N, CA, C and O of each residue as an XYZ file, in Angstrom:
448
protein
N    -101.786      3.624     24.920
C    -100.708      4.070     24.223
C    -101.087      5.343     23.418
O    -100.242      5.936     22.747
N    -102.244      5.704     23.493
C    -102.719      6.972     22.818
C    -102.416      6.975     21.364
O    -101.932      7.982     20.847
N    -102.699      5.797     20.608
C    -102.658      5.832     19.184
C    -103.813      6.364     18.563
O    -104.886      6.358     19.167
N    -103.696      6.871     17.304
C    -104.916      7.337     16.596
C    -105.814      6.186     16.410
O    -105.330      5.080     16.173
N    -107.140      6.369     16.505
C    -108.205      5.397     16.391
C    -107.985      4.648     15.074
O    -108.005      3.418     15.116
N    -107.777      5.275     13.906
C    -107.714      4.505     12.664
C    -106.578      3.572     12.616
O    -106.702      2.502     12.021
N    -105.395      3.923     13.244
C    -104.286      3.083     13.203
C    -104.565      1.937     14.199
O    -104.021      0.867     13.928
N    -105.281      1.991     15.240
C    -105.667      0.892     16.166
C    -106.511     -0.002     15.404
O    -106.290     -1.213     15.437
N    -107.531      0.521     14.666
C    -108.345     -0.403     13.755
C    -107.559     -1.187     12.695
O    -107.817     -2.368     12.462
N    -106.631     -0.531     12.080
C    -105.840     -1.216     11.016
C    -105.014     -2.199     11.798
O    -104.980     -3.340     11.337
N    -104.386     -1.972     12.827
C    -103.409     -3.013     13.457
C    -104.429     -4.191     14.059
O    -104.094     -5.374     14.007
N    -105.442     -3.854     14.516
C    -106.390     -4.913     15.022
C    -106.847     -5.815     13.860
O    -106.964     -7.027     14.036
N    -107.097     -5.253     12.716
C    -107.535     -6.205     11.579
C    -106.317     -6.903     11.090
O    -106.415     -8.070     10.712
N    -105.135     -6.259     11.067
C    -103.955     -6.973     10.704
C    -103.726     -8.260     11.663
O    -103.516     -9.385     11.209
N    -103.781     -8.001     12.838
C    -103.619     -9.154     13.780
C    -104.747    -10.211     13.600
O    -104.472    -11.410     13.662
N    -106.037     -9.767     13.375
C    -107.096    -10.759     13.243
C    -106.920    -11.532     11.916
O    -107.165    -12.738     11.899
N    -106.522    -10.913     10.845
C    -106.398    -11.653      9.568
C    -105.128    -12.246      9.279
O    -105.006    -12.914      8.253
N    -104.153    -12.078     10.076
C    -102.858    -12.649      9.811
C    -102.885    -14.202      9.712
O    -102.166    -14.810      8.920
N    -103.727    -14.786     10.532
C    -103.859    -16.211     10.509
C    -104.462    -16.609      9.251
O    -104.037    -17.582      8.629
N    -105.460    -15.881      8.838
C    -106.229    -16.262      7.512
C    -105.146    -16.102      6.312
O    -105.015    -16.947      5.427
N    -104.511    -15.098      6.387
C    -103.514    -14.854      5.232
C    -102.423    -15.843      5.152
O    -102.009    -16.242      4.063
N    -101.900    -16.288      6.393
C    -100.932    -17.247      6.435
C    -101.448    -18.517      6.008
O    -100.690    -19.204      5.325
N    -102.703    -19.007      6.304
C    -103.254    -20.074      5.783
C    -103.428    -20.165      4.328
O    -103.253    -21.229      3.734
N    -103.770    -19.073      3.739
C    -103.867    -18.932      2.305
C    -102.406    -19.152      1.690
O    -102.269    -19.918      0.736
N    -101.381    -18.514      2.209
C    -100.028    -18.751      1.792
C     -99.587    -20.164      1.867
O     -98.916    -20.699      0.985
N     -99.989    -20.752      2.953
C     -99.664    -22.226      3.115
C    -100.276    -23.082      2.043
O     -99.588    -23.897      1.428
N    -101.622    -22.904      1.795
C    -102.394    -23.536      0.643
C    -101.694    -23.265     -0.617
O    -101.561    -24.214     -1.389
N    -101.209    -22.076     -0.958
C    -100.543    -21.751     -2.140
C     -99.218    -22.453     -2.329
O     -98.863    -22.927     -3.408
N     -98.495    -22.492     -1.193
C     -97.204    -23.285     -1.093
C     -97.425    -24.793     -1.471
O     -96.704    -25.335     -2.308
N     -98.443    -25.458     -0.829
C     -98.734    -26.826     -1.058
C     -99.143    -27.001     -2.532
O     -98.793    -28.012     -3.141
N     -99.927    -25.973     -3.156
C    -100.171    -26.176     -4.534
C     -99.080    -26.062     -5.409
O     -99.040    -26.774     -6.412
N     -98.151    -25.221     -5.145
C     -96.900    -25.034     -5.868
C     -96.082    -26.304     -5.898
O     -95.630    -26.798     -6.931
N     -95.923    -26.818     -4.615
C     -95.156    -28.028     -4.404
C     -95.738    -29.297     -5.119
O     -95.017    -30.141     -5.652
N     -97.170    -29.360     -5.082
C     -97.736    -30.476     -5.639
C     -97.549    -30.445     -7.229
O     -97.727    -31.450     -7.917
N     -97.204    -29.296     -7.711
C     -97.061    -29.243     -9.197
C     -95.437    -29.371     -9.589
O     -94.986    -29.112    -10.704
N     -94.711    -29.792     -8.523
C     -93.272    -30.001     -8.701
C     -92.355    -28.858     -8.626
O     -91.229    -28.908     -9.121
N     -92.823    -27.818     -8.008
C     -91.909    -26.582     -7.723
C     -90.844    -26.918     -6.657
O     -91.124    -27.476     -5.595
N     -89.794    -26.596     -6.963
C     -88.605    -26.670     -5.984
C     -87.937    -25.291     -5.885
O     -87.356    -24.864     -6.882
N     -87.971    -24.616     -4.844
C     -87.420    -23.246     -4.735
C     -85.825    -23.401     -4.740
O     -85.242    -24.446     -4.450
N     -85.258    -22.294     -5.084
C     -83.792    -22.231     -5.022
C     -83.282    -21.460     -6.346
O     -83.803    -21.694     -7.436
N     -82.367    -20.646     -6.212
C     -81.768    -19.972     -7.380
C     -82.698    -18.962     -7.864
O     -83.821    -18.790     -7.390
N     -82.155    -18.254     -8.890
C     -82.785    -17.162     -9.635
C     -84.094    -17.685    -10.400
O     -85.101    -16.994    -10.557
N     -83.957    -18.843    -10.799
C     -84.976    -19.345    -11.656
C     -86.437    -19.448    -10.993
O     -87.469    -19.507    -11.660
N     -86.384    -19.462     -9.556
C     -87.676    -19.685     -8.784
C     -88.150    -18.258     -8.474
O     -89.289    -18.121     -8.028
N     -87.367    -17.179     -8.674
C     -87.952    -15.903     -8.348
C     -89.219    -15.559     -9.042
O     -90.127    -15.074     -8.367
N     -89.381    -15.752    -10.305
C     -90.695    -15.367    -10.960
C     -91.874    -16.048    -10.337
O     -92.914    -15.426    -10.117
N     -91.730    -17.304    -10.053
C     -92.815    -18.058     -9.446
C     -93.130    -17.572     -8.021
O     -94.301    -17.506     -7.649
N     -92.181    -17.255     -7.272
C     -92.337    -16.635     -5.956
C     -92.924    -15.250     -6.033
O     -93.684    -14.857     -5.147
N     -92.586    -14.469     -7.098
C     -93.207    -13.152     -7.180
C     -94.674    -13.231     -7.642
O     -95.510    -12.416     -7.251
N     -94.957    -14.233     -8.480
C     -96.379    -14.331     -8.864
C     -97.159    -14.858     -7.628
O     -98.335    -14.514     -7.506
N     -96.599    -15.649     -6.726
C     -97.314    -16.078     -5.607
C     -97.580    -14.893     -4.631
O     -98.629    -14.778     -3.997
N     -96.545    -14.031     -4.569
C     -96.860    -12.824     -3.709
C     -97.843    -11.956     -4.299
O     -98.681    -11.374     -3.610
N     -97.766    -11.838     -5.656
C     -98.913    -10.905     -6.238
C    -100.229    -11.513     -6.056
O    -101.185    -10.791     -5.772
N    -100.377    -12.888     -6.206
C    -101.709    -13.449     -6.153
C    -102.204    -13.355     -4.686
O    -103.376    -13.063     -4.446
N    -101.277    -13.610     -3.683
C    -101.714    -13.387     -2.373
C    -102.042    -11.886     -2.009
O    -102.924    -11.644     -1.185
N    -101.368    -10.937     -2.591
C    -101.857     -9.546     -2.525
C    -103.196     -9.313     -3.031
O    -104.051     -8.722     -2.370
N    -103.388     -9.776     -4.208
C    -104.700     -9.659     -4.743
C    -105.884    -10.371     -3.954
O    -106.954     -9.790     -3.772
N    -105.652    -11.579     -3.523
C    -106.525    -12.255     -2.663
C    -106.839    -11.484     -1.336
O    -107.983    -11.394     -0.889
N    -105.762    -10.951     -0.757
C    -105.977    -10.153      0.450
C    -106.829     -8.962      0.191
O    -107.769     -8.684      0.936
N    -106.488     -8.189     -0.948
C    -107.306     -7.025     -1.213
C    -108.675     -7.366     -1.439
O    -109.563     -6.786     -0.813
N    -108.940     -8.316     -2.335
C    -110.296     -8.793     -2.512
C    -111.053     -9.152     -1.314
O    -112.246     -8.861     -1.219
N    -110.449     -9.737     -0.445
C    -110.982    -10.094      0.841
C    -111.374     -8.815      1.593
O    -112.478     -8.695      2.123
N    -110.488     -7.927      1.616
C    -110.831     -6.674      2.327
C    -112.051     -6.013      1.688
O    -112.980     -5.544      2.345
N    -111.972     -6.012      0.310
C    -113.276     -5.433     -0.433
C    -114.541     -6.128     -0.069
O    -115.604     -5.508     -0.092
N    -114.480     -7.400      0.270
C    -115.695     -8.135      0.663
C    -116.044     -7.787      2.172
O    -117.179     -7.490      2.545
N    -115.020     -7.855      2.924
C    -115.341     -7.579      4.472
C    -115.864     -6.325      4.758
O    -116.707     -6.161      5.641
N    -115.338     -5.263      3.942
C    -115.770     -3.803      4.391
C    -117.277     -3.618      4.269
O    -117.907     -3.061      5.167
N    -117.920     -4.130      3.049
C    -119.431     -3.879      3.130
C    -120.124     -4.672      4.078
O    -121.187     -4.259      4.542
N    -119.561     -5.965      4.485
C    -120.149     -6.668      5.436
C    -120.142     -5.969      6.850
O    -121.086     -6.047      7.637
N    -118.973     -5.278      7.084
C    -118.862     -4.613      8.342
C    -119.801     -3.464      8.425
O    -120.393     -3.185      9.468
N    -119.943     -2.748      7.227
C    -120.822     -1.545      7.101
C    -122.293     -2.046      7.397
O    -123.049     -1.357      8.080
N    -122.666     -3.217      6.887
C    -124.089     -3.631      7.033
C    -124.261     -4.042      8.398
O    -125.426     -4.152      8.781
N    -123.356     -4.287      9.194
C    -123.451     -4.558     10.634
C    -123.334     -3.364     11.548
O    -123.354     -3.521     12.769
N    -123.213     -2.189     10.997
C    -123.188     -0.998     11.659
C    -121.860     -0.427     12.029
O    -121.817      0.463     12.878
N    -120.786     -0.861     11.467
C    -119.456     -0.292     11.699
C    -119.357      1.003     11.012
O    -119.667      1.175      9.833
N    -118.868      1.984     11.881
C    -118.783      3.285     11.358
C    -117.299      3.932     11.303
O    -117.094      5.135     11.149
N    -116.317      2.962     11.450
C    -114.961      3.371     11.366
C    -114.282      3.900     12.546
O    -113.152      4.381     12.463
N    -114.961      3.825     13.688
C    -114.500      4.382     14.987
C    -114.304      3.260     15.912
O    -114.982      2.238     15.809
N    -113.349      3.423     16.866
C    -113.249      2.488     18.041
C    -114.232      2.951     19.078
O    -114.378      4.150     19.319
N    -114.912      2.003     19.697
C    -115.911      2.314     20.634
C    -115.526      1.816     22.019
O    -116.285      1.115     22.689
N    -114.316      2.203     22.425
C    -113.852      1.824     23.798
C    -113.610      3.124     24.596
O    -113.291      4.204     24.099
N    -113.791      2.884     25.794
C    -113.612      4.043     26.631
C    -112.192      3.817     27.427
O    -111.869      2.709     27.854
N    -111.449      4.895     27.564
C    -110.119      4.557     28.262
C    -110.337      4.162     29.656
O    -111.193      4.638     30.402
N    -109.492      3.254     29.938
C    -109.524      2.675     31.294
C    -108.523      3.160     32.138
O    -107.375      3.282     31.710
N    -108.849      3.481     33.403
C    -107.899      3.958     34.428
C    -107.090      2.707     34.805
O    -107.721      1.779     35.310
N    -105.739      2.571     34.613
C    -104.989      1.551     35.128
C    -104.204      1.844     36.327
O    -103.489      2.844     36.271
N    -104.210      1.164     37.378
C    -103.602      1.459     38.632
C    -102.051      1.153     38.348
O    -101.692      0.250     37.594
N    -101.216      1.962     39.001
C     -99.771      1.759     38.831
C     -99.247      0.354     39.201
O     -98.272     -0.128     38.623
N     -99.979     -0.350     40.267
C     -99.684     -1.614     40.631
C     -99.962     -2.550     39.490
O     -99.174     -3.459     39.232
N    -101.027     -2.359     38.819
C    -101.346     -3.276     37.631
C    -100.355     -3.110     36.430
O    -100.047     -4.044     35.690
N     -99.898     -1.867     36.310
C     -98.809     -1.683     35.218
C     -97.505     -2.441     35.668
O     -96.820     -3.066     34.859
N     -97.231     -2.357     36.880
C     -96.002     -2.980     37.436
C     -96.105     -4.445     37.180
O     -95.181     -5.073     36.663
N     -97.322     -5.030     37.574
C     -97.562     -6.552     37.472
C     -97.469     -6.918     35.907
O     -97.004     -8.011     35.583
N     -97.885     -6.058     35.001
C     -97.781     -6.421     33.683
C     -96.451     -6.407     33.181
O     -96.130     -7.172     32.271
N     -95.602     -5.563     33.718
C     -94.132     -5.426     33.166
C     -93.263     -6.440     33.849
O     -92.076     -6.478     33.526
N     -93.704     -7.231     34.719
C     -92.922     -8.194     35.407
C     -92.212     -9.171     34.515
O     -91.001     -9.371     34.621
N     -92.972     -9.778     33.636
C     -92.342    -10.763     32.744
C     -91.458    -10.195     31.778
O     -90.401    -10.790     31.567
N     -91.745     -9.008     31.075
C     -90.753     -8.408     30.240
C     -89.513     -8.031     30.889
O     -88.411     -8.221     30.373
N     -89.710     -7.460     32.100
C     -88.432     -7.119     32.858
C     -87.556     -8.305     33.287
O     -86.329     -8.209     33.309
N     -88.210     -9.421     33.626
C     -87.538    -10.661     33.977
C     -86.819    -11.101     32.679
O     -85.615    -11.353     32.724
N     -87.470    -11.196     31.598
C     -86.797    -11.500     30.419
C     -85.662    -10.705     30.060
O     -84.666    -11.260     29.596
N     -85.708     -9.350     30.240
C     -84.610     -8.451     29.945
C     -83.421     -8.723     30.983
O     -82.250     -8.604     30.621
N     -83.741     -9.065     32.189
C     -82.622     -9.358     33.140
C     -81.977    -10.674     32.740
O     -80.753    -10.802     32.798
N     -82.712    -11.578     32.368
C     -82.111    -12.844     31.895
C     -81.172    -12.616     30.676
O     -80.093    -13.200     30.572
N     -81.643    -11.737     29.768
C     -80.826    -11.464     28.571
C     -79.561    -10.759     28.888
O     -78.497    -11.061     28.348
N     -79.687     -9.811     29.773
C     -78.499     -9.090     30.263
C     -77.544    -10.006     31.002
O     -76.329     -9.877     30.853
N     -78.077    -10.946     31.810
C     -77.125    -11.862     32.576
C     -76.478    -12.731     31.594
O     -75.266    -12.930     31.683
N     -77.226    -13.308     30.598
C     -76.664    -14.122     29.528
C     -75.549    -13.452     28.736
O     -74.499    -14.050     28.502
N     -75.786    -12.201     28.324
C     -74.755    -11.414     27.639
C     -73.539    -11.164     28.452
O     -72.431    -11.241     27.922
N     -73.677    -10.875     29.688
C     -72.495    -10.645     30.667
C     -71.717    -11.871     30.947
O     -70.528    -11.780     31.254
N     -72.358    -13.089     30.852
C     -71.709    -14.240     31.236
C     -70.865    -14.851     30.138
O     -70.211    -15.875     30.338
N     -70.884    -14.187     28.920
C     -70.040    -14.710     27.877
C     -68.657    -14.208     28.003
O     -67.798    -14.555     27.192
């Protein structure tokens, strides 16, 4: 897709750590509920805002720990992949499922 290397790295780490962050959010939700929290209404917003803030701080601190660990393993901030030549037939094969889904969507919308 010819994206800048730094953007590819950021997106890759975002995908890699999305499960970790969602696990932390789930644990925080369980902790809130075990203390009797029930969401709903304006009164719950400060609690939810503090949860979001705590999650941000935890994520930031995790990044601060992961970065030196990556540097110690030789990471230099660049992606080390060589561009692959993809045959047109392979591209067509990869687009088969999305095109089929789009056709089903159009057919469903037209049948209404």
